[in-house]
mmCIF file of C-alpha atoms (C1' of nucleotides) in Angstrom:
data_model
loop_
_atom_site.group_PDB
_atom_site.id
_atom_site.type_symbol
_atom_site.label_atom_id
_atom_site.label_comp_id
_atom_site.label_asym_id
_atom_site.label_seq_id
_atom_site.Cartn_x
_atom_site.Cartn_y
_atom_site.Cartn_z
ATOM 1 C CA MET H 1 18.233 -8.767 -0.028
ATOM 2 C CA ARG H 2 14.841 -8.688 -1.074
ATOM 3 C CA TYR H 3 12.524 -6.938 -3.695
ATOM 4 C CA TRP H 4 9.477 -4.965 -3.259
ATOM 5 C CA LEU H 5 6.765 -2.761 -4.986
ATOM 6 C CA MET H 6 5.348 0.660 -3.161
ATOM 7 C CA LYS H 7 2.559 2.239 -4.074
ATOM 8 C CA SER H 8 2.718 6.419 -3.884
ATOM 9 C CA GLU H 9 0.003 8.295 -5.406
ATOM 10 C CA PRO H 10 1.636 11.284 -7.235
ATOM 11 C CA GLY H 11 -0.616 13.321 -5.807
ATOM 12 C CA ASP H 12 0.859 12.993 -2.511
ATOM 13 C CA VAL H 13 4.352 11.989 -3.271
ATOM 14 C CA SER H 14 5.481 11.414 -6.834
ATOM 15 C CA ILE H 15 8.877 10.554 -8.684
ATOM 16 C CA ASP H 16 9.531 13.866 -9.474
ATOM 17 C CA ASP H 17 8.879 14.984 -5.885
ATOM 18 C CA LEU H 18 11.102 12.323 -4.609
ATOM 19 C CA ALA H 19 14.109 13.259 -6.777
ATOM 20 C CA LYS H 20 13.766 16.707 -5.581
ATOM 21 C CA LEU H 21 14.038 15.842 -2.082
ATOM 22 C CA PRO H 22 17.107 16.438 0.206
ATOM 23 C CA GLY H 23 18.977 13.386 -0.698
ATOM 24 C CA GLN H 24 16.747 11.815 -2.918
ATOM 25 C CA THR H 25 14.962 10.233 0.389
ATOM 26 C CA VAL H 26 11.532 10.309 1.396
ATOM 27 C CA ALA H 27 9.968 8.489 5.010
ATOM 28 C CA TRP H 28 7.456 6.418 3.973
ATOM 29 C CA TYR H 29 5.254 7.444 6.488
ATOM 30 C CA GLY H 30 1.553 6.857 6.658
ATOM 31 C CA VAL H 31 1.209 3.216 6.042
ATOM 32 C CA ARG H 32 -1.681 2.011 7.828
ATOM 33 C CA ASN H 33 -2.521 -1.505 6.761
ATOM 34 C CA TYR H 34 -0.963 -4.395 9.212
ATOM 35 C CA GLN H 35 0.360 -6.393 6.762
ATOM 36 C CA ALA H 36 2.532 -4.359 4.553
ATOM 37 C CA ARG H 37 3.826 -2.558 8.309
ATOM 38 C CA ASN H 38 4.723 -5.995 9.277
ATOM 39 C CA PHE H 39 6.511 -6.090 5.679
ATOM 40 C CA MET H 40 8.510 -2.847 6.456
ATOM 41 C CA ARG H 41 9.106 -3.534 9.686
ATOM 42 C CA ASP H 42 10.001 -7.348 10.308
ATOM 43 C CA GLN H 43 11.498 -7.976 6.749
ATOM 44 C CA MET H 44 13.287 -4.997 4.984
ATOM 45 C CA SER H 45 17.047 -4.256 4.941
ATOM 46 C CA VAL H 46 18.972 -1.689 3.707
ATOM 47 C CA GLY H 47 19.737 -1.720 0.221
ATOM 48 C CA ASP H 48 16.508 -3.962 -0.762
ATOM 49 C CA GLY H 49 14.823 -3.101 -4.202
ATOM 50 C CA VAL H 50 12.345 -1.491 -4.387
ATOM 51 C CA LEU H 51 10.037 -0.133 -7.596
ATOM 52 C CA PHE H 52 7.920 2.671 -7.305
ATOM 53 C CA TYR H 53 4.431 2.762 -8.190
ATOM 54 C CA HIS H 54 2.253 5.366 -9.101
ATOM 55 C CA SER H 55 -1.397 4.524 -8.283
ATOM 56 C CA ASN H 56 -5.026 5.678 -8.181
ATOM 57 C CA CYS H 57 -3.965 8.410 -10.918
ATOM 58 C CA THR H 58 -4.494 8.967 -14.458
ATOM 59 C CA VAL H 59 -1.732 6.623 -16.079
ATOM 60 C CA PRO H 60 -0.857 4.048 -12.900
ATOM 61 C CA GLY H 61 2.382 2.034 -13.078
ATOM 62 C CA ILE H 62 5.953 1.872 -12.513
ATOM 63 C CA ALA H 63 8.044 5.803 -12.892
ATOM 64 C CA GLY H 64 11.323 4.149 -10.960
ATOM 65 C CA ILE H 65 13.618 2.152 -9.025
ATOM 66 C CA ALA H 66 14.921 2.463 -5.216
ATOM 67 C CA ARG H 67 15.839 1.031 -2.971
ATOM 68 C CA VAL H 68 15.395 0.352 0.788
ATOM 69 C CA SER H 69 17.782 2.921 2.365
ATOM 70 C CA SER H 70 17.027 2.768 6.528
ATOM 71 C CA THR H 71 15.285 0.011 8.454
ATOM 72 C CA ALA H 72 12.304 0.401 10.163
ATOM 73 C CA TYR H 73 11.674 3.310 13.114
ATOM 74 C CA PRO H 74 8.500 4.351 14.454
ATOM 75 C CA ASP H 75 6.176 6.215 12.198
ATOM 76 C CA ALA H 76 6.144 10.248 13.355
ATOM 77 C CA LYS H 77 2.705 10.483 12.092
ATOM 78 C CA GLN H 78 0.979 8.758 14.030
ATOM 79 C CA PHE H 79 1.742 11.307 17.100
ATOM 80 C CA GLU H 80 0.968 13.931 15.470
ATOM 81 C CA ARG H 81 -2.368 15.092 16.514
ATOM 82 C CA ASN H 82 -3.191 17.182 13.252
ATOM 83 C CA SER H 83 -1.796 14.900 10.738
ATOM 84 C CA LYS H 84 -4.769 12.832 9.213
ATOM 85 C CA TYR H 85 -2.756 9.920 10.026
ATOM 86 C CA PHE H 86 -2.318 10.361 13.938
ATOM 87 C CA ASP H 87 -3.980 7.818 15.985
ATOM 88 C CA PRO H 88 -4.900 8.052 19.014
ATOM 89 C CA LYS H 89 -3.726 4.464 20.538
ATOM 90 C CA ALA H 90 -0.578 5.039 19.422
ATOM 91 C CA THR H 91 2.242 5.937 22.240
ATOM 92 C CA HIS H 92 5.690 6.325 22.243
ATOM 93 C CA GLU H 93 6.658 3.551 24.409
ATOM 94 C CA THR H 94 4.266 1.386 22.231
ATOM 95 C CA PRO H 95 4.179 2.761 19.183
ATOM 96 C CA ARG H 96 1.820 1.313 16.469
ATOM 97 C CA TRP H 97 3.154 2.298 13.024
ATOM 98 C CA PHE H 98 6.682 2.055 11.595
ATOM 99 C CA ASN H 99 7.931 3.195 8.209
ATOM 100 C CA VAL H 100 11.335 2.583 6.407
ATOM 101 C CA ASP H 101 13.054 5.614 4.199
ATOM 102 C CA VAL H 102 13.100 4.936 0.205
ATOM 103 C CA GLN H 103 15.871 6.241 -1.149
ATOM 104 C CA LEU H 104 15.707 7.005 -5.263
ATOM 105 C CA VAL H 105 18.262 4.870 -7.654
ATOM 106 C CA LYS H 106 16.928 6.404 -11.264
ATOM 107 C CA LYS H 107 13.479 7.513 -12.752
ATOM 108 C CA VAL H 108 12.114 5.166 -15.656
ATOM 109 C CA GLY H 109 9.703 5.703 -18.323
ATOM 110 C CA LEU H 110 6.872 5.010 -16.865
ATOM 111 C CA ILE H 111 6.060 1.094 -17.077
ATOM 112 C CA SER H 112 2.141 1.166 -17.115
ATOM 113 C CA LEU H 113 -0.283 -1.217 -15.079
ATOM 114 C CA ALA H 114 -1.427 -2.567 -18.808
ATOM 115 C CA GLU H 115 2.158 -3.071 -20.524
ATOM 116 C CA LEU H 116 2.553 -5.161 -17.141
ATOM 117 C CA ARG H 117 -0.418 -7.545 -17.535
ATOM 118 C CA LYS H 118 1.318 -7.602 -21.063
ATOM 119 C CA HIS H 119 4.016 -10.311 -19.655
ATOM 120 C CA PRO H 120 3.086 -13.759 -18.628
ATOM 121 C CA GLU H 121 6.553 -13.603 -17.006
ATOM 122 C CA LEU H 122 5.022 -11.261 -14.366
ATOM 123 C CA GLU H 123 1.522 -12.598 -14.108
ATOM 124 C CA ARG H 124 1.724 -14.010 -10.361
ATOM 125 C CA MET H 125 2.566 -10.320 -9.282
ATOM 126 C CA ARG H 126 -0.042 -9.269 -6.245
ATOM 127 C CA ILE H 127 -0.598 -5.975 -7.937
ATOM 128 C CA LEU H 128 -2.020 -7.472 -10.840
ATOM 129 C CA GLN H 129 -4.419 -9.865 -8.507
ATOM 130 C CA ARG H 130 -7.983 -8.966 -8.819
ATOM 131 C CA GLY H 131 -9.274 -7.162 -5.630
ATOM 132 C CA ASN H 132 -5.579 -6.447 -4.263
ATOM 133 C CA ARG H 133 -5.230 -3.033 -2.350
ATOM 134 C CA LEU H 134 -2.209 -3.727 -0.751
ATOM 135 C CA SER H 135 0.344 -1.092 -1.355
ATOM 136 C CA ILE H 136 3.158 -2.714 -0.298
ATOM 137 C CA THR H 137 4.143 -6.201 -1.874
ATOM 138 C CA PRO H 138 6.817 -8.514 -2.283
ATOM 139 C CA LEU H 139 8.516 -9.431 -5.627
ATOM 140 C CA ASP H 140 9.810 -12.257 -6.806
ATOM 141 C CA PRO H 141 13.724 -12.295 -7.599
ATOM 142 C CA ALA H 142 13.096 -13.202 -11.597
ATOM 143 C CA GLU H 143 9.864 -10.525 -11.685
ATOM 144 C CA TRP H 144 12.241 -7.905 -10.479
ATOM 145 C CA LYS H 145 15.338 -9.322 -12.764
ATOM 146 C CA PHE H 146 12.962 -8.902 -15.781
ATOM 147 C CA ILE H 147 11.316 -5.686 -14.935
ATOM 148 C CA THR H 148 14.716 -3.842 -13.964
ATOM 149 C CA GLY H 149 16.236 -5.292 -16.663
ATOM 150 C CA LYS H 150 13.652 -5.721 -19.905
ATOM 151 C CA LEU H 151 11.223 -3.056 -19.305
ATOM 152 C CA ALA H 152 13.085 -0.509 -17.370
ATOM 153 C CA GLN H 153 14.067 2.019 -20.090
ATOM 154 C CA ASP H 154 16.001 5.550 -18.401
ATOM 155 C "C1'" DG E 1 -17.645 9.364 -9.816
ATOM 156 C "C1'" DC E 2 -18.062 3.881 -10.012
ATOM 157 C "C1'" DC E 3 -18.334 0.325 -8.168
ATOM 158 C "C1'" DA E 4 -15.782 -3.927 -6.419
ATOM 159 C "C1'" DA E 5 -13.031 -6.240 -3.165
ATOM 160 C "C1'" DC E 6 -10.962 -6.259 1.020
ATOM 161 C "C1'" DG E 7 -9.431 -4.436 5.552
ATOM 162 C "C1'" DT E 8 -11.413 -2.515 10.433
ATOM 163 C "C1'" DT E 9 -14.728 -2.215 13.346
ATOM 164 C "C1'" DG E 10 -18.503 -2.720 17.453
ATOM 165 C "C1'" DG E 11 -22.471 -4.552 19.269
ATOM 166 C "C1'" DC E 12 -24.036 -8.535 21.023
ATOM 167 C "C1'" DG P 1 -15.602 -14.723 18.495
ATOM 168 C "C1'" DC P 2 -19.818 -13.754 14.870
ATOM 169 C "C1'" DC P 3 -20.393 -10.379 11.141
ATOM 170 C "C1'" DA P 4 -23.313 -6.517 9.609
ATOM 171 C "C1'" DA P 5 -22.069 -2.100 9.012
ATOM 172 C "C1'" DC P 6 -18.888 0.460 7.440
ATOM 173 C "C1'" DG P 7 -14.884 3.235 5.018
ATOM 174 C "C1'" DT P 8 -10.650 2.861 2.249
ATOM 175 C "C1'" DT P 9 -8.689 1.493 -2.107
ATOM 176 C "C1'" DG P 10 -7.353 2.239 -6.826
ATOM 177 C "C1'" DG P 11 -9.035 0.716 -11.246
ATOM 178 C "C1'" DC P 12 -11.560 2.100 -14.925
#
DNA sequence: GCCAACGTTGGC
DNA sequence: GCCAACGTTGGC
C-alpha cells in the first residue's frame, strides 16, 4: 500500500468533474514525464491512496481523496493522431506512455498549498520543495495520515 | 502574464 | 556524451 499526490488542472479535470464521471473514475491520461510514468507503471497498485491536487489555478491545493483503481495500461491518447498527447514514436507493440485509473473516495474542503506549508510535519513533501514540477509524487505514510486525518474536512 | 526551475531535444 | 536552446510547469 503506497500513497501518492497527483496533480490535475481543474480546467482539465476538477474534483467536481471526477464526481460526475461514470464510476467516479478517470483514466489518468496525458502524463508525459518518465518519472511520473514510472511511478504509475512500476509502483502503483489497486487501492493505493491518492490525494487529488488542483494545480495551476486560483487556489492550488488538495481537493479530494481518491484511490488507484487499476494497474497501469497503455495511455490511449498516445495513439490518437489529433490528440495533444499524441506521440508519433509510440506504437501499440511498444507503447511509451502508461496510465492508471483513479477513483474518487471523497471530496474534501480545499486544503490550500498555503495551508500545507504551515505544518512542519509536511515540510518534506515534494510538492512543497522549490522548483518541484513533478505531477505525481509519493507521500510518506505519516504525511498521508496527517493530511487525511487532521486536515481533511468532509 | 511573469519568470524561475526543470526536462527534453538535437547538433556537434 | 556534452550542452545550448527551447518548451513546459505552475506559483505568484
